[in-house]
Coordinates of C-alpha atoms and ligand atoms in Angstrom, one line a residue:
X7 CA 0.0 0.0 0.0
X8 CA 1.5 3.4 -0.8
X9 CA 0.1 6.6 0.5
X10 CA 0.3 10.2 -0.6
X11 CA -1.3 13.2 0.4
X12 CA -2.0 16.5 -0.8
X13 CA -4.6 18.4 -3.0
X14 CA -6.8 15.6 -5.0
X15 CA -8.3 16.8 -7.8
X16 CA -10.4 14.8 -11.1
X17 CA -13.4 14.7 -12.6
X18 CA -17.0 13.0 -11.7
X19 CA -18.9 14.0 -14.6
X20 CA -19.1 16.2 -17.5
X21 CA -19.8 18.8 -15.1
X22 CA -18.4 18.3 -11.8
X23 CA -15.0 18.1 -10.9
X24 CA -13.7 16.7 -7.4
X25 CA -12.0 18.3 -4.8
X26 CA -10.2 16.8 -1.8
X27 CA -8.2 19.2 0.0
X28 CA -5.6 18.0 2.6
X29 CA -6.2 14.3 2.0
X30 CA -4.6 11.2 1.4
X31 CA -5.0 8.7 -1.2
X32 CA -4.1 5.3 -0.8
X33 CA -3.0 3.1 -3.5
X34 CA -2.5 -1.2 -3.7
X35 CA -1.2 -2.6 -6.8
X36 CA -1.6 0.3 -8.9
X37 CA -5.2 0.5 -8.2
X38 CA -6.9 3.1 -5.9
X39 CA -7.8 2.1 -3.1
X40 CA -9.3 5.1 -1.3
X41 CA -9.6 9.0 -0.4
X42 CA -9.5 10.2 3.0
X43 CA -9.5 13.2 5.1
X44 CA -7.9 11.4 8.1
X45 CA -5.6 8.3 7.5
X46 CA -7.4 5.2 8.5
X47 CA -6.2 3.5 11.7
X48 CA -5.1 0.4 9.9
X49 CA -2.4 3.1 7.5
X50 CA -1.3 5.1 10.5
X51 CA 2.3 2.9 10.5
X52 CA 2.8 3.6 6.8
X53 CA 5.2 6.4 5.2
X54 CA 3.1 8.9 3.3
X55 CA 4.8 11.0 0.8
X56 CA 3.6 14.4 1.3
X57 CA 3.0 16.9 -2.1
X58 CA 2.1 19.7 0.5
X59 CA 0.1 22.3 -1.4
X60 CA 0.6 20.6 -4.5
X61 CA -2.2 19.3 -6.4
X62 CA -2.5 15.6 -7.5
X63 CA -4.7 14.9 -10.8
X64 CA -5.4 11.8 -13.0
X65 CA -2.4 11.8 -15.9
X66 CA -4.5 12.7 -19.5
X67 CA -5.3 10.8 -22.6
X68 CA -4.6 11.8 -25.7
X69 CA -7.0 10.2 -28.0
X70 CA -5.7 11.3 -31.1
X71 CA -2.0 11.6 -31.8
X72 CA 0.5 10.9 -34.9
X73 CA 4.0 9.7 -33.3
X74 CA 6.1 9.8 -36.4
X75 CA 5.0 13.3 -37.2
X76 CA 6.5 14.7 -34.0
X77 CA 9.7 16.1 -35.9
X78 CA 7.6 18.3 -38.0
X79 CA 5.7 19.8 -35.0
X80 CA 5.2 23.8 -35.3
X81 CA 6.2 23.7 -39.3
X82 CA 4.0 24.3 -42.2
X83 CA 1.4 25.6 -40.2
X84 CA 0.3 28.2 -42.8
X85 CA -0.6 25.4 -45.6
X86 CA -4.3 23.3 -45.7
X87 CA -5.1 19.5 -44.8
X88 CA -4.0 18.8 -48.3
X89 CA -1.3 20.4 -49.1
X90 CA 0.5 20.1 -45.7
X91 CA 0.0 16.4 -46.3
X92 CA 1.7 16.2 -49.7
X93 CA 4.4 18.6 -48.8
X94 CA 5.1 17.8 -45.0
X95 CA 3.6 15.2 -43.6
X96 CA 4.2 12.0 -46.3
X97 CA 7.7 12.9 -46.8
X98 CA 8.5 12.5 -42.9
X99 CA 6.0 9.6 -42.5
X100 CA 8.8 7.6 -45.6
X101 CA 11.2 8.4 -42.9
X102 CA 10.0 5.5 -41.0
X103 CA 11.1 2.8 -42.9
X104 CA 14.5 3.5 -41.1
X105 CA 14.3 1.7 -37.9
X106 CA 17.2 3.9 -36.3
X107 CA 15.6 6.6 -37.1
X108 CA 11.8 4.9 -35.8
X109 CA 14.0 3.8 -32.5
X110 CA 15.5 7.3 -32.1
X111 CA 12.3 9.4 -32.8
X112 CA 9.7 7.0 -31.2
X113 CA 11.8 7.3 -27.9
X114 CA 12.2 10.8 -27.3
X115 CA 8.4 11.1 -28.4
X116 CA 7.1 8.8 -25.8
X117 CA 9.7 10.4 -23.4
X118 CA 7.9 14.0 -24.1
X119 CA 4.6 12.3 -24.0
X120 CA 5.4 11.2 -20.5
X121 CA 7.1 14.4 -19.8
X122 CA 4.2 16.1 -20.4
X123 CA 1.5 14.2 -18.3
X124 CA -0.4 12.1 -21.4
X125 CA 0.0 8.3 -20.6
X126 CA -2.9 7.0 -22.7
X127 CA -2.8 7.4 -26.1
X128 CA -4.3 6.2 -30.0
X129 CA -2.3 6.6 -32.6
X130 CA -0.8 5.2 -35.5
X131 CA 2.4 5.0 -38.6
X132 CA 2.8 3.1 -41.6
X133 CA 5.3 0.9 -41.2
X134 CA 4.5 -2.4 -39.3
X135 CA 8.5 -2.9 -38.1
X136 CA 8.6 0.5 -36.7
X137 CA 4.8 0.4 -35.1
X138 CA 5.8 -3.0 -33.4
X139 CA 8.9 -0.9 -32.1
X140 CA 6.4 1.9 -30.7
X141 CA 4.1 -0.5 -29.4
X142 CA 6.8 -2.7 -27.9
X143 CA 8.4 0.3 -26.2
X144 CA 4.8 1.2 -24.7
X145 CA 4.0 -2.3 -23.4
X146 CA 7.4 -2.2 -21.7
X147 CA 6.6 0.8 -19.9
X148 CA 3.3 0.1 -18.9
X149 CA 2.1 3.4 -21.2
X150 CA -1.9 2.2 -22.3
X151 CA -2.1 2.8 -25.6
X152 CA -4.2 1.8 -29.2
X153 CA -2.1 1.7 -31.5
X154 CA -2.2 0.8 -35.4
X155 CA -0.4 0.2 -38.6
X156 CA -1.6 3.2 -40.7
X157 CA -3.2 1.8 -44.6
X158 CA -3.0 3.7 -47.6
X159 CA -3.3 2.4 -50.7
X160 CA -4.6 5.1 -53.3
X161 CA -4.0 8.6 -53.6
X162 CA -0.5 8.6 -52.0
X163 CA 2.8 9.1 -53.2
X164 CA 4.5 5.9 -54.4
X165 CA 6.7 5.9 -51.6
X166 CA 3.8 6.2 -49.2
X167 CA 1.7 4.1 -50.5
X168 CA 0.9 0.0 -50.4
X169 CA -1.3 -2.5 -52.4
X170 CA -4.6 -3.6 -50.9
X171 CA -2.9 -6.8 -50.0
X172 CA 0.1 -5.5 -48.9
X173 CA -1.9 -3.1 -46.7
X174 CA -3.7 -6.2 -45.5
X175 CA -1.2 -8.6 -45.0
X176 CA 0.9 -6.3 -43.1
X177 CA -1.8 -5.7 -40.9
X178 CA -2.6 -9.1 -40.1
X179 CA 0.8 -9.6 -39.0
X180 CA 0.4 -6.2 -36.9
X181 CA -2.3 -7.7 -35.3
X182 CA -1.1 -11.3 -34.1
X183 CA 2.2 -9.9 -33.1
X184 CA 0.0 -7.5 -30.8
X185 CA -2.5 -9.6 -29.7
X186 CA -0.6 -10.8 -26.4
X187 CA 0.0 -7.0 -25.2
X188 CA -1.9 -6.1 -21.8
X189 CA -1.4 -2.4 -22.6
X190 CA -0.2 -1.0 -25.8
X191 CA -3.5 -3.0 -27.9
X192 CA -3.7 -3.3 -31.7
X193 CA -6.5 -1.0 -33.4
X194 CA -7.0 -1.0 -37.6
X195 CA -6.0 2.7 -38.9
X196 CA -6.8 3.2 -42.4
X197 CA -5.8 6.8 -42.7
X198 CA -9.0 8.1 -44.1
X199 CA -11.3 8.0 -47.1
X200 CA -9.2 9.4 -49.7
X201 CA -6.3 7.0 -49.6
X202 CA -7.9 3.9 -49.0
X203 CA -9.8 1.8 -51.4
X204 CA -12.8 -0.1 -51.2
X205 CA -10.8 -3.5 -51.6
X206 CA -8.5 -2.6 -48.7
X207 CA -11.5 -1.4 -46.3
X208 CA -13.6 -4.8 -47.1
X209 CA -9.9 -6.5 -46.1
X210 CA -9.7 -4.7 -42.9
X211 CA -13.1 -5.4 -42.1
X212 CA -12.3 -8.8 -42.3
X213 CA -9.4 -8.3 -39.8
X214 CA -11.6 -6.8 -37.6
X215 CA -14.2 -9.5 -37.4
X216 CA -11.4 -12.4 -37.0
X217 CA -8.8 -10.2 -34.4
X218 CA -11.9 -8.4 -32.6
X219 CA -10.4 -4.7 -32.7
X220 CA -11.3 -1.5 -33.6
X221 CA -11.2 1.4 -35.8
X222 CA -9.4 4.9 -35.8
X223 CA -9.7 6.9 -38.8
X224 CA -10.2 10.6 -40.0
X225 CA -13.8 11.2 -40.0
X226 CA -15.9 14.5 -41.6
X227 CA -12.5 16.0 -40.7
X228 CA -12.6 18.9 -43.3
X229 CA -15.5 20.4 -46.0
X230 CA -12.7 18.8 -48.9
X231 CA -12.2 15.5 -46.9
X232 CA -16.0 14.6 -46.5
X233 CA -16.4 15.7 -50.2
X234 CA -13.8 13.2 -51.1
X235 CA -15.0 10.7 -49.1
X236 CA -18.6 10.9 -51.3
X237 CA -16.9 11.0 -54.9
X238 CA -15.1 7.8 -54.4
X239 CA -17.6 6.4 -52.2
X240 CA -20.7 7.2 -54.0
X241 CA -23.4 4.4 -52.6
X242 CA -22.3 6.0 -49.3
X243 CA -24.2 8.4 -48.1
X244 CA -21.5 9.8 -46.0
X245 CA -18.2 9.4 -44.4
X246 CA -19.1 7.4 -41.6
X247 CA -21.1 4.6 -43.7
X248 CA -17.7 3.5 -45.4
X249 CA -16.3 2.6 -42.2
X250 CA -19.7 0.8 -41.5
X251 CA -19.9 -1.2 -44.7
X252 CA -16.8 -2.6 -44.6
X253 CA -17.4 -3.9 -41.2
X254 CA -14.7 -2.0 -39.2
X255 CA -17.1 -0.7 -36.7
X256 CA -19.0 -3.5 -34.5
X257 CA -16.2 -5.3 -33.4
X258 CA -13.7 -3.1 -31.1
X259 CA -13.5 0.8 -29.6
X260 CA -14.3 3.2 -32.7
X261 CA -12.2 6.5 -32.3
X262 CA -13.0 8.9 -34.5
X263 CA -10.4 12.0 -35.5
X264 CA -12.0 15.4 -35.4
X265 CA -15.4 14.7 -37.0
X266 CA -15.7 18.5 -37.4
X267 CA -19.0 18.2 -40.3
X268 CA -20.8 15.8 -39.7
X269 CA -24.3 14.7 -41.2
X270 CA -27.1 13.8 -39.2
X271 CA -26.2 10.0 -41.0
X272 CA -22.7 10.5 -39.5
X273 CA -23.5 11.3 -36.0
X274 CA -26.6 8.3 -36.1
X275 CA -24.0 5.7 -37.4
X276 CA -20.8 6.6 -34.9
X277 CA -23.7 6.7 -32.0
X278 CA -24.9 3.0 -32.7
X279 CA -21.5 1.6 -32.4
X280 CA -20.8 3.9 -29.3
X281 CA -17.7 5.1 -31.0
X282 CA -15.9 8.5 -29.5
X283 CA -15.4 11.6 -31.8
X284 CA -12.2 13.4 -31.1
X285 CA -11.4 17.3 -31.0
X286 CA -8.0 18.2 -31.4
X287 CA -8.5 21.9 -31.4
X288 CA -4.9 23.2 -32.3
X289 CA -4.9 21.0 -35.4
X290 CA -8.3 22.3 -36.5
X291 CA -6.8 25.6 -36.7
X292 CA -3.4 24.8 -37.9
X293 CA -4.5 22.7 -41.0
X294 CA -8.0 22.1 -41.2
X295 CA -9.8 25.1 -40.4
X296 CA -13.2 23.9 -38.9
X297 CA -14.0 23.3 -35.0
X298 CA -15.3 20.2 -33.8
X299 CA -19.1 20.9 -32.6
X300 CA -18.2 19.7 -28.8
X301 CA -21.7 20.5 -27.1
X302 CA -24.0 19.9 -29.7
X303 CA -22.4 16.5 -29.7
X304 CA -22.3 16.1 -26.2
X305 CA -26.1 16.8 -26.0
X306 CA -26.7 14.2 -28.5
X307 CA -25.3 11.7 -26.1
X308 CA -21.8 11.3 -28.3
X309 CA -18.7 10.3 -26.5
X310 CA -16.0 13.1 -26.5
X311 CA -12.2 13.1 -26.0
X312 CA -8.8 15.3 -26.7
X313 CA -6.2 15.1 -28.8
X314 CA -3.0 16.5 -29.8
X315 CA -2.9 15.0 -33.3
X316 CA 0.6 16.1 -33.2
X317 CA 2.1 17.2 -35.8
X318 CA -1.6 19.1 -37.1
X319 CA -1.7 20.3 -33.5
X320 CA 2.0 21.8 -32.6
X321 CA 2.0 20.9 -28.3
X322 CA 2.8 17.6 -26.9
X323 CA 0.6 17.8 -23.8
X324 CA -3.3 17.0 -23.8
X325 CA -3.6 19.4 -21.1
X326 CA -2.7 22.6 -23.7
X327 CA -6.1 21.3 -25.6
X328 CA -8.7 21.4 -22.7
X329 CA -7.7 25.0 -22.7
X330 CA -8.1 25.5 -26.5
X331 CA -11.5 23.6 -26.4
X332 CA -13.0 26.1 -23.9
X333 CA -11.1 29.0 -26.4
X334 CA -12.3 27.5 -29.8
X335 CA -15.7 26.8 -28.4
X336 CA -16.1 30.4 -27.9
X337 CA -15.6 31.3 -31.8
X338 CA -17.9 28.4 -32.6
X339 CA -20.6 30.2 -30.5
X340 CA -19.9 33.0 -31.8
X341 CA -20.0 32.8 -35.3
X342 CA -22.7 30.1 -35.3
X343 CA -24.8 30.1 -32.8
X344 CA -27.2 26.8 -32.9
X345 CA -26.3 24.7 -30.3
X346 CA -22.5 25.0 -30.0
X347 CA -22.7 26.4 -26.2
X348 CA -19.6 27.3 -24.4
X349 CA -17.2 24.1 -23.2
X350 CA -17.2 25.2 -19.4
X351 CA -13.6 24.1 -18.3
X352 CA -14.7 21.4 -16.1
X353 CA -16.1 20.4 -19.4
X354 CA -13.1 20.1 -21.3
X355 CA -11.3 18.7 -17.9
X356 CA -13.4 15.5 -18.1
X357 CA -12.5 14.7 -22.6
X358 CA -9.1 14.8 -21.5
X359 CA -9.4 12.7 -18.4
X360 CA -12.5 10.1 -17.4
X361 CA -14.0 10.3 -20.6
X362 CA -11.2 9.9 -23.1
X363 CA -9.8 7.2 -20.6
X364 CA -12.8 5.4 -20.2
X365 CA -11.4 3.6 -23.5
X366 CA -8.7 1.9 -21.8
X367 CA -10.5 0.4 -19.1
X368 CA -10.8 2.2 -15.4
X369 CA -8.4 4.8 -16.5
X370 CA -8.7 9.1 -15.9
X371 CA -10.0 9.6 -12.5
X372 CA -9.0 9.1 -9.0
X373 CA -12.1 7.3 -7.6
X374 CA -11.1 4.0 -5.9
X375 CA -11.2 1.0 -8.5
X376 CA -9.5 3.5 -10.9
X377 CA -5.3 2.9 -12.4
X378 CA -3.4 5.4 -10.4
X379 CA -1.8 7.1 -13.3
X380 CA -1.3 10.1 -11.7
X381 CA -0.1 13.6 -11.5
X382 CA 1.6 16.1 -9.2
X383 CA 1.0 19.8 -9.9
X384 CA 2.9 22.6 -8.1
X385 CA 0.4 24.9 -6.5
X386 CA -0.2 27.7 -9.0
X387 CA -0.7 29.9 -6.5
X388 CA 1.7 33.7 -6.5
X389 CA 1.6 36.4 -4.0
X390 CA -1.2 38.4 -5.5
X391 CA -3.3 35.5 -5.1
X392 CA -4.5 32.4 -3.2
X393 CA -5.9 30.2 -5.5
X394 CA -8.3 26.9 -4.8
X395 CA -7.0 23.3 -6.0
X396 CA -9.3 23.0 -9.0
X397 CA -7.8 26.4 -10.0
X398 CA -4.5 25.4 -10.2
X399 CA -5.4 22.6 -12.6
X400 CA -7.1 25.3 -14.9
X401 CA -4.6 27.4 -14.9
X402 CA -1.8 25.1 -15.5
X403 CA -3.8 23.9 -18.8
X404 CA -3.4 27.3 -19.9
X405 CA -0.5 28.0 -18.8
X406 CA 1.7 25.5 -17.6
X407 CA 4.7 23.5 -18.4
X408 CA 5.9 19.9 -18.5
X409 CA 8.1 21.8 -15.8
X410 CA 5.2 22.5 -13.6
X411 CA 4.4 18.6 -13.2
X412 CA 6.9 17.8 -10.1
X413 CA 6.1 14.3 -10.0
X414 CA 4.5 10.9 -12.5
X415 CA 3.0 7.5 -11.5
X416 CA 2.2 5.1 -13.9
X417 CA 0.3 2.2 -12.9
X418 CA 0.9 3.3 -8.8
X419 CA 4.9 3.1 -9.8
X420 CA 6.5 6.7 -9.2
X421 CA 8.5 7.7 -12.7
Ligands
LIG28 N1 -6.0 13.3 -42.5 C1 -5.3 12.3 -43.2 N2 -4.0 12.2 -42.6 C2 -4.0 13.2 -41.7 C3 -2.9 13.5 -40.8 O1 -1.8 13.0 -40.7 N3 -3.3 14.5 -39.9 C4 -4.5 15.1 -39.9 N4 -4.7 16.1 -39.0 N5 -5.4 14.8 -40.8 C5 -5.2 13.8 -41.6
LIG29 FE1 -4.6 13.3 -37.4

């Protein structure tokens, strides 16, 4: 049993965040045990670490994430989806068939992941040798992760860019070399509509019935993806429907990046396989210019999460995008009205915690029965101003550090 006390801070719900000042938390095999304002008599022998004023917090999930595109974060931020695709992001994605270079930039990404308080994460690359490296590296550490081998087969440039059976194969081999892993799982990541043919997505489908896994994709991600998506799928009636027909969608987790337009027929389909629609607001801005509609979904019943989708979005930490969602949802409000109310803070607290955990199990909050990945926060308080807990954690998401997190656990183990 290890004990800590100090500020504890997570979420409850969508709109209610938890705040235990003073108290101690008590932790047994990784797993939360309990929250108390005086130490039970049975823990009264045992050393408690003391964070003082500090303020402990579930670590964040970042649902949406592109590892090998972490050396071209904060470039080519001035081009759209398209064209920062062709002339950024497929000529570093080739890179990967290097595994010293996959080794060297997969582990100072995971470092900086860690650094900066995200320890769940989806995400995928197109090169099965290199994502078994990633996905290796996680499992050793304990990191929870779904990760894929990215497909493309059309609309790519030759050297980014496989057969249908290739694609397939590949995967398959993806997926039984994953199958055994307790925490980095295999999901299928066919990149999105536009670069993957019908052939491939019927393959995958396949894969998805005989491995039972998922689905991460791009989905209603930009006005000139979903357009796409209807001219080569025309007895589609819309983005999410290709993902349905193939089969991808009923037999694992179904995480779906940005989802910034959808149709009434997208949001109905995504829905029925209780999939989760991602907002990764610095990347909408960067390169795809559109803004997830966050309440309207939310009031719809839709699972929500965070992401970085680094290297559209530019930061590494998942706490930078709660900020921007309460920001961005402003605009959205602004500009169109409907039902795109403001994303109160707790709001966007809860994406990038319980709810985008809640797809790796009992992971994002600090209730007993939940993974203690966990962490410390220096008290954001100056001299002008005494601030509470749960203020501390808003105003690190705006304007923190990885500097400002004084201390990690993953699964109960201090980093
Ligand atoms: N759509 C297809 N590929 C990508 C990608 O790498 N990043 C983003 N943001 N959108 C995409
Ligand atoms: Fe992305």
């Amino acid at each position: 049993m290890d004990i800590s006390r100090g500020n504890i801070v997570y979420s409850k719900s969508r709109e209610k965040i938890a705040v235990h000042q003073n108290c101690y938390i008590s932790v047994e095999n990784g797993i939360v045990n309990g929250i108390y304002d005086t130490l039970p008599e049975e823990f009264t022998a045992l050393p408690v670490t003391d964070f003082g004023d500090s303020v402990i917090i579930p670590a964040f999930s970042d649902l949406h994430v592109h590892a090998p595109q972490y050396p071209q974060r904060g470039l080519g931020m001035d081009l759209l989806l398209a064209d920062w695709l062709n002339t950024y992001t497929f000529p570093q994605e080739a890179k990967f068939s290097d595994m010293d270079y996959a080794r060297a930039v997969y582990d100072a990404f995971l470092d900086d992941l860690i650094a900066n308080g995200t320890m769940h994460a989806v995400f995928g690359t197109i090169h099965r040798q290199s994502v078994e490296y990633l996905a290796g590296q996680m499992e050793k550490r304990g990191f929870r992760a779904l990760i894929g081998k990215v497909n493309m087969d059309m609309n790519s440039p030759d050297y980014l860019c496989e057969t249908a059976g290739e694609s397939v194969r590949e995967t398959e081999e993806f997926l039984a070399d994953c199958a055994g892993n307790q925490y980095a799982k295999p999901i299928i990541t066919p990149r999105f509509a536009p670069t993957c043919s019908k052939k491939l997505l019927d393959g995958l489908g396949k894969l998805a019935a005989k491995y039972g896994v998922g689905l991460q994709t791009h989905l209603v991600e930009s006005k000139w993806e979903a357009a796409e998506a209807k001219r080569l799928f025309p007895d589609c009636s819309c983005d999410t429907e290709i993902y349905e027909k193939a089969g991808l969608m009923d037999h694992g987790p179904v995480v779906a990046a940005h989802f910034i337009f959808p149709s009434e027929e997208d949001i109905r389909i995504l829905k029925k396989y209780d999939g989760c629609a991602v907002h990764c607001p610095d990347a909408t801005v960067n390169v795809i210019a559109g803004i997830t509609p966050v309440s309207a979904l939310a009031k719809q019943g839709m699972n929500l999460a965070l992401g970085s989708d680094i290297a559209g979005g530019h930061l590494p930490g998942t706490y930078t995008q709660a900020a921007r969602a309460v920001q961005f949802s402003k605009l959205k409000w602004f500009y169109e009205g409907n039902d795109n109310e403001v994303v109160t803070f707790a709001n966007a607290f809860y994406m990038a915690t319980k709810e985008g955990g809640s797809l790796f199990g009992n992971v994002g909050s600090l209730e007993p029965g939940y993974v203690f990945d966990a962490l410390v926060i220096r008290d954001f308080s100056d001299p002008f101003r005494r601030i509470t807990p749960a203020e501390t954690v808003e105003r690190f998401c705006y304007t923190g550090t990885a500097a400002d997190i004084t201390a990690r656990f993953m699964n109960g183990r201090r980093l």
